[in-house]
Amino acid sequence: MRVANPFHQCGVASLKLYQALEPETWGKLMGRVNGANFAALYGGTVALGYRGVTLPKGHTWESYVNFLLKTLSKEMRQVYLKKFQSSLTYWTKNGGALPEKVVRELEETDLQFENLGNPKNNRNYKQEHKVIRFKKYPDDVPIKNFRLVPSYKRMCITILKNDTSCQYMGFGQTKDELQKKKVAMKKWESFL
């Protein structure tokens, strides 16, 4: 018999049933799976369905990020905060390169940013890029290419996807993360 993963997108909405029908199994899941209770609480709502995520009443995306961070364990919260702080600093202090087409879209919005001109690095871009620095980190970005531009909404989606490496926000793995992965793989190879 094949049993489906209860934490898959389709099954997560039914996690509440484990609590009611098999409380002992639910207790084991809570002890073993990080975020199981969060998934059970919000699995049937739009909160976990990050594709159609809508802003809860009375929140800005920034306040929603803070709410979501408070629902995480201290260790997980620190992982996200480190990456989020890096993004905030990068886009409001240094500035980041975006395709010129995206910069033109941003100019048609109310977002305040400085156009710092062409990138001063040695990267070979396939299309013309401009470096921009936001005066205030955007809450949401009302443009077609929103995935290229930082925002608190992207942070929310990153948390909801449980994307601890923040790939959705454009981050790659750090040397520390790669080293941890290497150590874990080496450890498990010895068991096989």
mmCIF file with all atom_site columns, C-alpha atoms in Angstrom, residues 29-39:
data_model
loop_
_atom_site.group_PDB
_atom_site.id
_atom_site.type_symbol
_atom_site.label_atom_id
_atom_site.label_alt_id
_atom_site.label_comp_id
_atom_site.label_asym_id
_atom_site.label_entity_id
_atom_site.label_seq_id
_atom_site.pdbx_PDB_ins_code
_atom_site.Cartn_x
_atom_site.Cartn_y
_atom_site.Cartn_z
_atom_site.occupancy
_atom_site.B_iso_or_equiv
_atom_site.pdbx_formal_charge
_atom_site.auth_seq_id
_atom_site.auth_comp_id
_atom_site.auth_asym_id
_atom_site.auth_atom_id
_atom_site.pdbx_PDB_model_num
ATOM 1  C CA . LEU A 1 29 ? 4.692 14.077 13.906 1.00 0.00 ? 29 LEU A CA 1
ATOM 2  C CA . MET A 1 30 ? 4.858 17.178 16.094 1.00 0.00 ? 30 MET A CA 1
ATOM 3  C CA . GLY A 1 31 ? 8.059 15.899 17.695 1.00 0.00 ? 31 GLY A CA 1
ATOM 4  C CA . ARG A 1 32 ? 9.743 14.955 14.432 1.00 0.00 ? 32 ARG A CA 1
ATOM 5  C CA . VAL A 1 33 ? 8.575 17.442 11.806 1.00 0.00 ? 33 VAL A CA 1
ATOM 6  C CA . ASN A 1 34 ? 9.540 21.081 12.181 1.00 0.00 ? 34 ASN A CA 1
ATOM 7  C CA . GLY A 1 35 ? 6.496 23.243 11.406 1.00 0.00 ? 35 GLY A CA 1
ATOM 8  C CA . ALA A 1 36 ? 3.905 20.431 11.582 1.00 0.00 ? 36 ALA A CA 1
ATOM 9  C CA . ASN A 1 37 ? 1.612 22.407 13.876 1.00 0.00 ? 37 ASN A CA 1
ATOM 10 C CA . PHE A 1 38 ? 1.918 25.526 11.701 1.00 0.00 ? 38 PHE A CA 1
ATOM 11 C CA . ALA A 1 39 ? 0.992 23.459 8.642  1.00 0.00 ? 39 ALA A CA 1
#
